[in-house]
Short mmCIF file of C-alpha atoms and ligand atoms in Angstrom, two decimals:
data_model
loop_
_atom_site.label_atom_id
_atom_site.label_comp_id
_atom_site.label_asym_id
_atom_site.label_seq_id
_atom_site.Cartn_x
_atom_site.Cartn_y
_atom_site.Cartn_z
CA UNK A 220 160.12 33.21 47.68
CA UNK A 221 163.71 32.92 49.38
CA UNK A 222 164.71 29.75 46.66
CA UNK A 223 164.57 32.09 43.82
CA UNK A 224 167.64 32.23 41.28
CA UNK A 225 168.08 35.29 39.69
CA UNK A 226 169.38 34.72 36.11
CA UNK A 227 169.95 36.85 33.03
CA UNK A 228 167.74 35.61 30.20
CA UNK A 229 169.11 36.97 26.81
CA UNK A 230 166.93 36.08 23.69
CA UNK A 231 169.52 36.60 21.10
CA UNK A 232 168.61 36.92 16.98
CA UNK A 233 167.42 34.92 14.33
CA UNK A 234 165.45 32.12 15.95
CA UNK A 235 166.89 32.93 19.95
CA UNK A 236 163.68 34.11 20.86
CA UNK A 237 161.39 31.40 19.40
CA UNK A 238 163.79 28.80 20.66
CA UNK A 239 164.21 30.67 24.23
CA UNK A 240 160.31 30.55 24.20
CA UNK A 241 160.02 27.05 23.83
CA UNK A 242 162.43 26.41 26.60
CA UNK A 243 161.04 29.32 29.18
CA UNK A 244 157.95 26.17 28.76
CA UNK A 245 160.02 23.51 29.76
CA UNK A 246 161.16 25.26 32.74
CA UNK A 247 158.10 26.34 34.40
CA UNK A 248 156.55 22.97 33.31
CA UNK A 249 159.34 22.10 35.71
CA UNK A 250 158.83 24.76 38.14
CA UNK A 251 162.42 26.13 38.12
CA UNK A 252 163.36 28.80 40.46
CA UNK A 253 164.86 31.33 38.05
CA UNK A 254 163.90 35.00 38.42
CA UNK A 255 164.60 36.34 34.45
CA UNK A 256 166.06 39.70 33.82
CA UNK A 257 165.98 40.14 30.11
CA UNK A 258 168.37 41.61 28.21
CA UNK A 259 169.48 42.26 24.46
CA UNK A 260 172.72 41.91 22.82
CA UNK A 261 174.06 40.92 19.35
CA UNK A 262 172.57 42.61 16.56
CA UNK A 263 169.45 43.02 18.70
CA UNK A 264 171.64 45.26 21.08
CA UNK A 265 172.77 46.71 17.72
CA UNK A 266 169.64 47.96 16.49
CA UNK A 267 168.03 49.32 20.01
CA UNK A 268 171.29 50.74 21.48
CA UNK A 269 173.53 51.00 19.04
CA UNK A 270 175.76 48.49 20.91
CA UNK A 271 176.00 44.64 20.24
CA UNK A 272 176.85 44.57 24.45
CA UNK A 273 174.79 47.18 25.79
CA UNK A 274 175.75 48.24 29.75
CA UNK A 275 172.72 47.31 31.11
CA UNK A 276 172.92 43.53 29.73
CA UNK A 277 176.59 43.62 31.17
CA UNK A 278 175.30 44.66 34.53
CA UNK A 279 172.61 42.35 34.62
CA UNK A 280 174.81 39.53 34.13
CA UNK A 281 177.31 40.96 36.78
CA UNK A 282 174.59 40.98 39.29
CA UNK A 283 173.10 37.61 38.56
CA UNK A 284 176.28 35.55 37.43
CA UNK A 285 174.22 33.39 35.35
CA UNK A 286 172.43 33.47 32.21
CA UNK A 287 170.67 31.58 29.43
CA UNK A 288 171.92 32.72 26.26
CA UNK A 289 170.33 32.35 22.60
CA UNK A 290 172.63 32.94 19.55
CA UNK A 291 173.41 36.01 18.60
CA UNK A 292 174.35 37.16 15.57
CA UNK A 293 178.26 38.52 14.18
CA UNK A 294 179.00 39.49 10.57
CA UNK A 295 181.77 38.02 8.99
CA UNK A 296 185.20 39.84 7.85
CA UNK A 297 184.53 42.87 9.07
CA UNK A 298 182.33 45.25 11.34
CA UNK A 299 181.71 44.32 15.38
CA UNK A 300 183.35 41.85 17.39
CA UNK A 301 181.89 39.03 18.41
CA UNK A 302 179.75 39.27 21.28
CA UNK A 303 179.88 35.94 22.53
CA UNK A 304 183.79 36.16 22.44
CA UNK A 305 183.68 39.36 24.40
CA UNK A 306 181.22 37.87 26.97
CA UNK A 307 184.04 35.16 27.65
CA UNK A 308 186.62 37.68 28.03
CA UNK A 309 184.18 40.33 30.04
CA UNK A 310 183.70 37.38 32.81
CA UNK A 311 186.85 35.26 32.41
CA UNK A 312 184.84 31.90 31.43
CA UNK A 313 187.30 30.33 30.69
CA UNK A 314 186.15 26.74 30.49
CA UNK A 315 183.68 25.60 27.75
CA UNK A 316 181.98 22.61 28.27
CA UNK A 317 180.46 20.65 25.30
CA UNK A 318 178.85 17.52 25.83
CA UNK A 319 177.85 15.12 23.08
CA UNK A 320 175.60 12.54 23.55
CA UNK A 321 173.27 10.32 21.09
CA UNK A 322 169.59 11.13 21.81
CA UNK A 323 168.02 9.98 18.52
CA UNK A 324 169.64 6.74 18.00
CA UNK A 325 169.72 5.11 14.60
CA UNK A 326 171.95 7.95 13.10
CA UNK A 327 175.73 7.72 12.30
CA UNK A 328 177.31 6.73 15.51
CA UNK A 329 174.71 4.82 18.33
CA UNK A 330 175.18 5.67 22.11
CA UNK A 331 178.18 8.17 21.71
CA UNK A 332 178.58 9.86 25.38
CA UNK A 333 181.70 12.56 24.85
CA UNK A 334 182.29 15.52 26.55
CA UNK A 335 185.12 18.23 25.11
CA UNK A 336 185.83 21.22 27.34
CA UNK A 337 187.53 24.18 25.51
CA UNK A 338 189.93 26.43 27.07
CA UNK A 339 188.14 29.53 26.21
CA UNK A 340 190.02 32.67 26.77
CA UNK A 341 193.68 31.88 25.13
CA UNK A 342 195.99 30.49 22.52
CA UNK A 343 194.81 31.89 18.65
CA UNK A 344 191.58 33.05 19.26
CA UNK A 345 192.85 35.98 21.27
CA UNK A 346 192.49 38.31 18.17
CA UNK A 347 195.76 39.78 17.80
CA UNK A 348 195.57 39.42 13.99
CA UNK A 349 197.67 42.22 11.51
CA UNK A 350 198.41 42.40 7.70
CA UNK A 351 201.68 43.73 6.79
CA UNK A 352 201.66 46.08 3.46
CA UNK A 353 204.01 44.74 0.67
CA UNK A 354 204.20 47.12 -2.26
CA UNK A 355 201.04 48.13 -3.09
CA UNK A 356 198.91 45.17 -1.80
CA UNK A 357 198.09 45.94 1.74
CA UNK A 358 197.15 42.41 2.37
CA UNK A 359 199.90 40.70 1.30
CA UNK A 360 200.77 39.20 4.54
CA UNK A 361 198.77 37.63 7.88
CA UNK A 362 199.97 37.57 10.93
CA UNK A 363 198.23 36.34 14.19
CA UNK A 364 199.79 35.54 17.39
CA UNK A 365 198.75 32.91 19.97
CA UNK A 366 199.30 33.34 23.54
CA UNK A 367 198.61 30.10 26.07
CA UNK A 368 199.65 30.50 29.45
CA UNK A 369 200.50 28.08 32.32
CA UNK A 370 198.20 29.64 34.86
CA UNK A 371 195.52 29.38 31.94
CA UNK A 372 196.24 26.05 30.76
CA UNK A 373 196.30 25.11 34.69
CA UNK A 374 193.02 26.70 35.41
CA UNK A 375 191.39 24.83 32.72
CA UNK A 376 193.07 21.42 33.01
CA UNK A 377 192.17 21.71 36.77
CA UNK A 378 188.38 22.04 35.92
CA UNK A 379 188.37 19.28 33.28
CA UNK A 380 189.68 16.67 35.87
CA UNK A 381 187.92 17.72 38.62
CA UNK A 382 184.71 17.76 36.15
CA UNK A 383 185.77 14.43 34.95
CA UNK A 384 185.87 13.58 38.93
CA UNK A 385 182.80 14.19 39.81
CA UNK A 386 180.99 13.05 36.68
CA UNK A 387 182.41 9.32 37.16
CA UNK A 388 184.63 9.89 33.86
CA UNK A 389 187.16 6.84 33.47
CA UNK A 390 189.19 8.33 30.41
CA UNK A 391 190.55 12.04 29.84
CA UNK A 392 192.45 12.89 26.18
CA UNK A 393 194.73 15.86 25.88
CA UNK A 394 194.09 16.90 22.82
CA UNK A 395 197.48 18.94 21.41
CA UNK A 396 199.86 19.99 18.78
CA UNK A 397 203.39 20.26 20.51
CA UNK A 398 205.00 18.30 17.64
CA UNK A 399 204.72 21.40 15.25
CA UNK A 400 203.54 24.29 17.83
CA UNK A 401 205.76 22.77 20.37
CA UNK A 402 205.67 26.19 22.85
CA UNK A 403 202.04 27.31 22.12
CA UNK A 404 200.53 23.52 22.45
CA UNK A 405 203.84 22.09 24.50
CA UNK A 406 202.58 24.22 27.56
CA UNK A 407 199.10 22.84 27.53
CA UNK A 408 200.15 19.25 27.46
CA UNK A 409 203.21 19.88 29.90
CA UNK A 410 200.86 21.40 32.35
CA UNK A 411 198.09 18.35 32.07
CA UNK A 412 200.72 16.16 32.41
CA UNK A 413 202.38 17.74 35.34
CA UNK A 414 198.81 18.14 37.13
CA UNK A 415 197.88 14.57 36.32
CA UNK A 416 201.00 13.22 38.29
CA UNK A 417 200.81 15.53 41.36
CA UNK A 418 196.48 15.05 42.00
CA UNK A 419 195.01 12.66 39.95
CA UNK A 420 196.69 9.88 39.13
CA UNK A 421 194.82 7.06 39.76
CA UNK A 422 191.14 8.90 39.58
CA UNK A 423 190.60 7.91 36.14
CA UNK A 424 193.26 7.05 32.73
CA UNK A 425 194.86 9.87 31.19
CA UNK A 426 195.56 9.50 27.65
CA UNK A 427 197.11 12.29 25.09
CA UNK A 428 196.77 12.65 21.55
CA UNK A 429 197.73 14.80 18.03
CA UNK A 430 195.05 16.89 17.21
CA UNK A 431 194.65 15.70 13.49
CA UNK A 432 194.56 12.30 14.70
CA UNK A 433 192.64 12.65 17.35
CA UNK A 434 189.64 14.38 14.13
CA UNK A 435 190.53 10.82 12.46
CA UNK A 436 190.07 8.53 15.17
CA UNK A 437 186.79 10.95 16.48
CA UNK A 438 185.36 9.68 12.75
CA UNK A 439 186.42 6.24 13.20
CA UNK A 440 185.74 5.15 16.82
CA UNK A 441 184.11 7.95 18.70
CA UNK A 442 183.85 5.49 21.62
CA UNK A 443 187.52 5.35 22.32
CA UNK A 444 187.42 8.72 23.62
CA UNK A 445 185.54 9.56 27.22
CA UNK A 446 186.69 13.24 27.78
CA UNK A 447 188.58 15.61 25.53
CA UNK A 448 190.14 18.93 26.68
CA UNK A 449 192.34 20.84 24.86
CA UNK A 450 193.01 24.66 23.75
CA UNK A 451 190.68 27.25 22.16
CA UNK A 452 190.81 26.89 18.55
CA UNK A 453 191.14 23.04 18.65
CA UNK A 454 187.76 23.07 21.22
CA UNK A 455 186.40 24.82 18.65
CA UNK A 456 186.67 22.84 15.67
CA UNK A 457 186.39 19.29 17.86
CA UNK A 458 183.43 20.43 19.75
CA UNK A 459 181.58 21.06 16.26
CA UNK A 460 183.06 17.44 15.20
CA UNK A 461 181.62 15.84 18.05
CA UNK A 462 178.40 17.53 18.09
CA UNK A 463 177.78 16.17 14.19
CA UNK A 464 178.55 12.54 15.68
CA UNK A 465 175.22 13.19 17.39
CA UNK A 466 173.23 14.57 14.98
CA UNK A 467 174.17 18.42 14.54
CA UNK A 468 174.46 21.47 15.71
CA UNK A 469 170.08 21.52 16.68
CA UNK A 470 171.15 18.89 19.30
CA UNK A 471 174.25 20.50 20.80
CA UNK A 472 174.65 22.22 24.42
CA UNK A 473 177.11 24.49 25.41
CA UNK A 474 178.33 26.43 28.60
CA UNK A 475 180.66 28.61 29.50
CA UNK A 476 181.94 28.78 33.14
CA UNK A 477 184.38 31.45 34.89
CA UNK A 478 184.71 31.38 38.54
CA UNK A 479 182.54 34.63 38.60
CA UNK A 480 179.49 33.81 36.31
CA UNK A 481 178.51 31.21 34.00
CA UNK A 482 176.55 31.23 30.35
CA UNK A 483 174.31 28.46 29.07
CA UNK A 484 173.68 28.64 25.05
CA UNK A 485 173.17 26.15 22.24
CA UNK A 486 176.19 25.93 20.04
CA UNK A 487 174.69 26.32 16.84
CA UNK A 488 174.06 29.95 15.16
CA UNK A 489 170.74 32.63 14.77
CA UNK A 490 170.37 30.45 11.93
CA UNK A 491 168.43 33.33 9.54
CA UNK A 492 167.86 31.28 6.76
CA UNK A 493 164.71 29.69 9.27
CA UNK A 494 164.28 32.49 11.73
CA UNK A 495 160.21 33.92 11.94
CA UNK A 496 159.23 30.90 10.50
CA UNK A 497 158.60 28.63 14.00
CA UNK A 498 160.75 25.62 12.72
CA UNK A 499 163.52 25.46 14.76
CA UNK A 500 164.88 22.94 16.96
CA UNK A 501 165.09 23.96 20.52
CA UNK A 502 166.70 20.85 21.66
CA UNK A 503 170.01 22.51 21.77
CA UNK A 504 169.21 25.29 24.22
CA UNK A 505 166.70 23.22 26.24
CA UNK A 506 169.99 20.91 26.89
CA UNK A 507 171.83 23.64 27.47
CA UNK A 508 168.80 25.06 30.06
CA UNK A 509 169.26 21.34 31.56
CA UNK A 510 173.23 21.95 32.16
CA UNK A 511 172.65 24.91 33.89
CA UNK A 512 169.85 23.18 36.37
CA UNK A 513 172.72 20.72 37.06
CA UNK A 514 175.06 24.12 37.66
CA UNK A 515 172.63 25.42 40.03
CA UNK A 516 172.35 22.15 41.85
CA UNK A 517 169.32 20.77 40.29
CA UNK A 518 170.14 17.90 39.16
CA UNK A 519 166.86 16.55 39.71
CA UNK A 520 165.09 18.81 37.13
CA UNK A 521 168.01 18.52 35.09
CA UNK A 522 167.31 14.77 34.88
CA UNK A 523 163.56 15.71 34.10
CA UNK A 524 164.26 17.84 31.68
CA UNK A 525 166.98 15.51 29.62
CA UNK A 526 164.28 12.39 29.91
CA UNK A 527 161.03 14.40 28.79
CA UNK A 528 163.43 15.36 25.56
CA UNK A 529 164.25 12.06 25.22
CA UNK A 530 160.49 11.12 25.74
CA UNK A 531 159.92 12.93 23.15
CA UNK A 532 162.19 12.40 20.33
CA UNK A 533 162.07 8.84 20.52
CA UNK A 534 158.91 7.71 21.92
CA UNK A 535 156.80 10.54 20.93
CA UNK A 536 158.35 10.70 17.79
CA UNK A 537 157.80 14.73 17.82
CA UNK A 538 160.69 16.02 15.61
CA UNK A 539 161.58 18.85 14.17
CA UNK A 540 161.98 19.88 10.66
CA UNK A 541 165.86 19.36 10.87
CA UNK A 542 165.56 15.95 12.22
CA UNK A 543 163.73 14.79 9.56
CA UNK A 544 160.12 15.79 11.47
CA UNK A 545 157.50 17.58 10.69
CA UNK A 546 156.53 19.55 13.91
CA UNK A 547 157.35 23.00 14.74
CA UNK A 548 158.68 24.32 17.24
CA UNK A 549 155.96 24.94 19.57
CA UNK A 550 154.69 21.84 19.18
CA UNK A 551 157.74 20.56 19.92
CA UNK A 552 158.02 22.36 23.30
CA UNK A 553 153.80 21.30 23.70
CA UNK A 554 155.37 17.76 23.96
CA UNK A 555 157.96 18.56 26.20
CA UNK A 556 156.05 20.17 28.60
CA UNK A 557 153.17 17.27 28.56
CA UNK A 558 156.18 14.74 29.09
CA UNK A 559 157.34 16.58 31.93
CA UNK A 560 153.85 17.30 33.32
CA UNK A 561 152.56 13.72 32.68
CA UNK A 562 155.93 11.58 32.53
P1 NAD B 736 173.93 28.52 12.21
O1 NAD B 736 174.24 27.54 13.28
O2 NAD B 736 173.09 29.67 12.58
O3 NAD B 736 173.20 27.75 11.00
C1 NAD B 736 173.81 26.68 10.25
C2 NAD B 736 172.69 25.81 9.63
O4 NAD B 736 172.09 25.04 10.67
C3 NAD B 736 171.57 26.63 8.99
O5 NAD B 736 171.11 25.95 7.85
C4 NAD B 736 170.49 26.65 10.06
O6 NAD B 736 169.18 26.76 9.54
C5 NAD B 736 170.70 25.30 10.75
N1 NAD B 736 170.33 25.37 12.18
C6 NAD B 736 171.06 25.96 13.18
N2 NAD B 736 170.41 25.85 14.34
C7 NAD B 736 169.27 25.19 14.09
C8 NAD B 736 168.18 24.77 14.91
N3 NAD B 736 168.15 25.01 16.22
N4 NAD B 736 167.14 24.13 14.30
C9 NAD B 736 167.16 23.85 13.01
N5 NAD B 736 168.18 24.21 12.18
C10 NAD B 736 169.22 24.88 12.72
O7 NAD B 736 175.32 29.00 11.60
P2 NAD B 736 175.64 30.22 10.63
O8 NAD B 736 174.57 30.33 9.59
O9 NAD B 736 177.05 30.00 10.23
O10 NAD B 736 175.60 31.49 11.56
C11 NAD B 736 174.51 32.42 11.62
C12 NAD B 736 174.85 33.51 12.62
O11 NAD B 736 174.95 32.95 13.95
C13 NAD B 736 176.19 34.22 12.37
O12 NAD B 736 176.00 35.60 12.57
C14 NAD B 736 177.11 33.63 13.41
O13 NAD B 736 178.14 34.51 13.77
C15 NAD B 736 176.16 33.40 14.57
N6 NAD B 736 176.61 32.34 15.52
C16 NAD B 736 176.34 32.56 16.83
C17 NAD B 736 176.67 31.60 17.78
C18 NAD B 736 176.35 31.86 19.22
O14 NAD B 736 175.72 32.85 19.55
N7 NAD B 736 176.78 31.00 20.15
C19 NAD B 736 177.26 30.39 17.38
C20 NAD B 736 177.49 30.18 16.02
C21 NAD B 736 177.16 31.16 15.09
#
């Protein structure tokens, strides 16, 4: 068939594979085009090959520039790197993109729509972390640098507006620190500000705001707030805030996009405290299977896809354990697919 996409299909640990499963379901259900090479990587990479980013998943990914991603898993304090992180460097994707957007309604916060995209590649989660010895405690100082850059900052900034552009967005925040870190956060405002002037003023309301209050206000009036974009270790910490506006991590896309490839995942973990046991939510990664339709200019299935979920959260009432449901996670994707098959 000449309309095939290739794509890189990588499990992941813990529940990846039961929750990749349930989405591979969805798609065909939807007759998607995607070709899958699977690959490994993560601590399932670890135990075949001895490598948590084997070549050949590296490759694959370099061939197809695209992929569906389940978590995979990092220990903590010590041993590899994080293979996620090293993904984002390997193919410079830069921008994350984290929507939020109530699909059960009745929780905390009704009819939230955010979106928060992440500079990915910069500022303190670069990794250049040292202790320095004092006496005979070799830990008795930290050190880590941050490093943002203008053409980074630009690069970023310049995909959040044009994002915001094209996805009818009336409101972006720059979301900073350049009271305290007035050089490390001062460049990523100065640069949104300076781009806002020269090419969009006018396309939608730019607004800019202190990180900690910008947490505060997120709790108070999520609504306020359209689009956020700000730097790496702020993304990281507001994207989580956002997605538990919405109901948690189980409901929670992510993707990460470099002008050479892009990676769809759920943001939450390889959660092992559930994995084996067929209870986990896919809703996550199918969203996150529905962003990358929309990448590949699908936004028909896309639209499917999002409205059978729906469908089936909230007229259905098929919910997973986390959700306060009792179906699993097959039956979960059962539902999906009949919504999808039978509207
Ligand atoms: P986690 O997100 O795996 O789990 C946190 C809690 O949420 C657990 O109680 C888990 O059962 C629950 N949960 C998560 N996803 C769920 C789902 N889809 N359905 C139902 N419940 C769900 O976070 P963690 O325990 O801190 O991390 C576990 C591992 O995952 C670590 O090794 C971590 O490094 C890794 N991790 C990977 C990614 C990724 O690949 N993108 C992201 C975050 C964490």
């Amino acid at each position: 068939m000449s309309n095939t996409i290739q794509a890189t299909l990588i499990p992941g640990d813990g529940i990846g594979p039961e929750i990749v499963d349930a989405t591979l379901l969805a798609l065909d259900a939807l007759g998607a085009p995607f070709v899958w090479d699977r690959q490994i990587a993560g601590l399932g990479g670890v135990q075949a090959e001895g490598d948590p980013l084997p070549k050949a998943t590296l490759d694959s990914i370099r061939r197809t520039r695209l992929a569906l991603k389940g978590p995979l898993e990092t220990p903590s304090g010590g041993g590899y790197r994080s293979s996620n992180v090293r993904l984002r460097e390997e193919f410079a994707l830069y921008a994350n993109l984290r929507p939020a957007r109530t699909i059960v309604p009745g929780g905390r916060f009704d009819k939230v729509d955010l979106v928060v995209v992440r500079e990915n590649l910069e500022g303190l989660y670069i990794g250049h972390e040292h202790y320095v010895q004092i006496d005979n405690d070799p830990h008795a100082v930290a050190m880590a640098t941050g490093i943002n850059t203008r053409a980074g900052s630009r690069r970023l900034l310049e995909y959040a507006f044009e994002h915001a552009v094209t996805t009818g967005r009336k409101k972006v925040t720059i979301v900073h620190k350049a009271n305290i870190m007035k050089a490390l956060t001062g460049i990523f405002l100065e640069t949104g500000l300076e781009l806002y002037e020269r090419k969009y003023k006018g396309q939608f309301e730019l607004d800019t705001v202190i990180i900690d209050a910008c947490a505060m206000k997120l709790v108070l009036n999520p609504w306020q707030f359209d689009m956020l974009v700000t730097t790496n270790l702020f993304g990281d910490i507001l994207s989580d805030l956002v997605a538990g506006l919405v109901g948690g991590l189980g409901m929670a896309p992510g993707a990460n996009i470099g002008k050479d490839a892009a990676i769809f995942e759920a943001v939450h973990g390889s959660a092992p405290d559930i994995a084996g046991k067929g209870i986990a939510n896919p809703t996550a990664i199918m969203l996150a299977a529905a962003m990358m339709l929309d990448h590949c200019k699908l936004p028909e299935m896309a639209t499917r896809l999002r409205v059978a979920i729906d469908q089936t959260l909230n007229i259905d009432n098929i919910r997973t354990g986390d959700l306060g449901g009792k179906a699993g996670t097959a039956d979960f994707a059962k539902a999906v697919v009949n919504r999808i098959q039978n509207g």
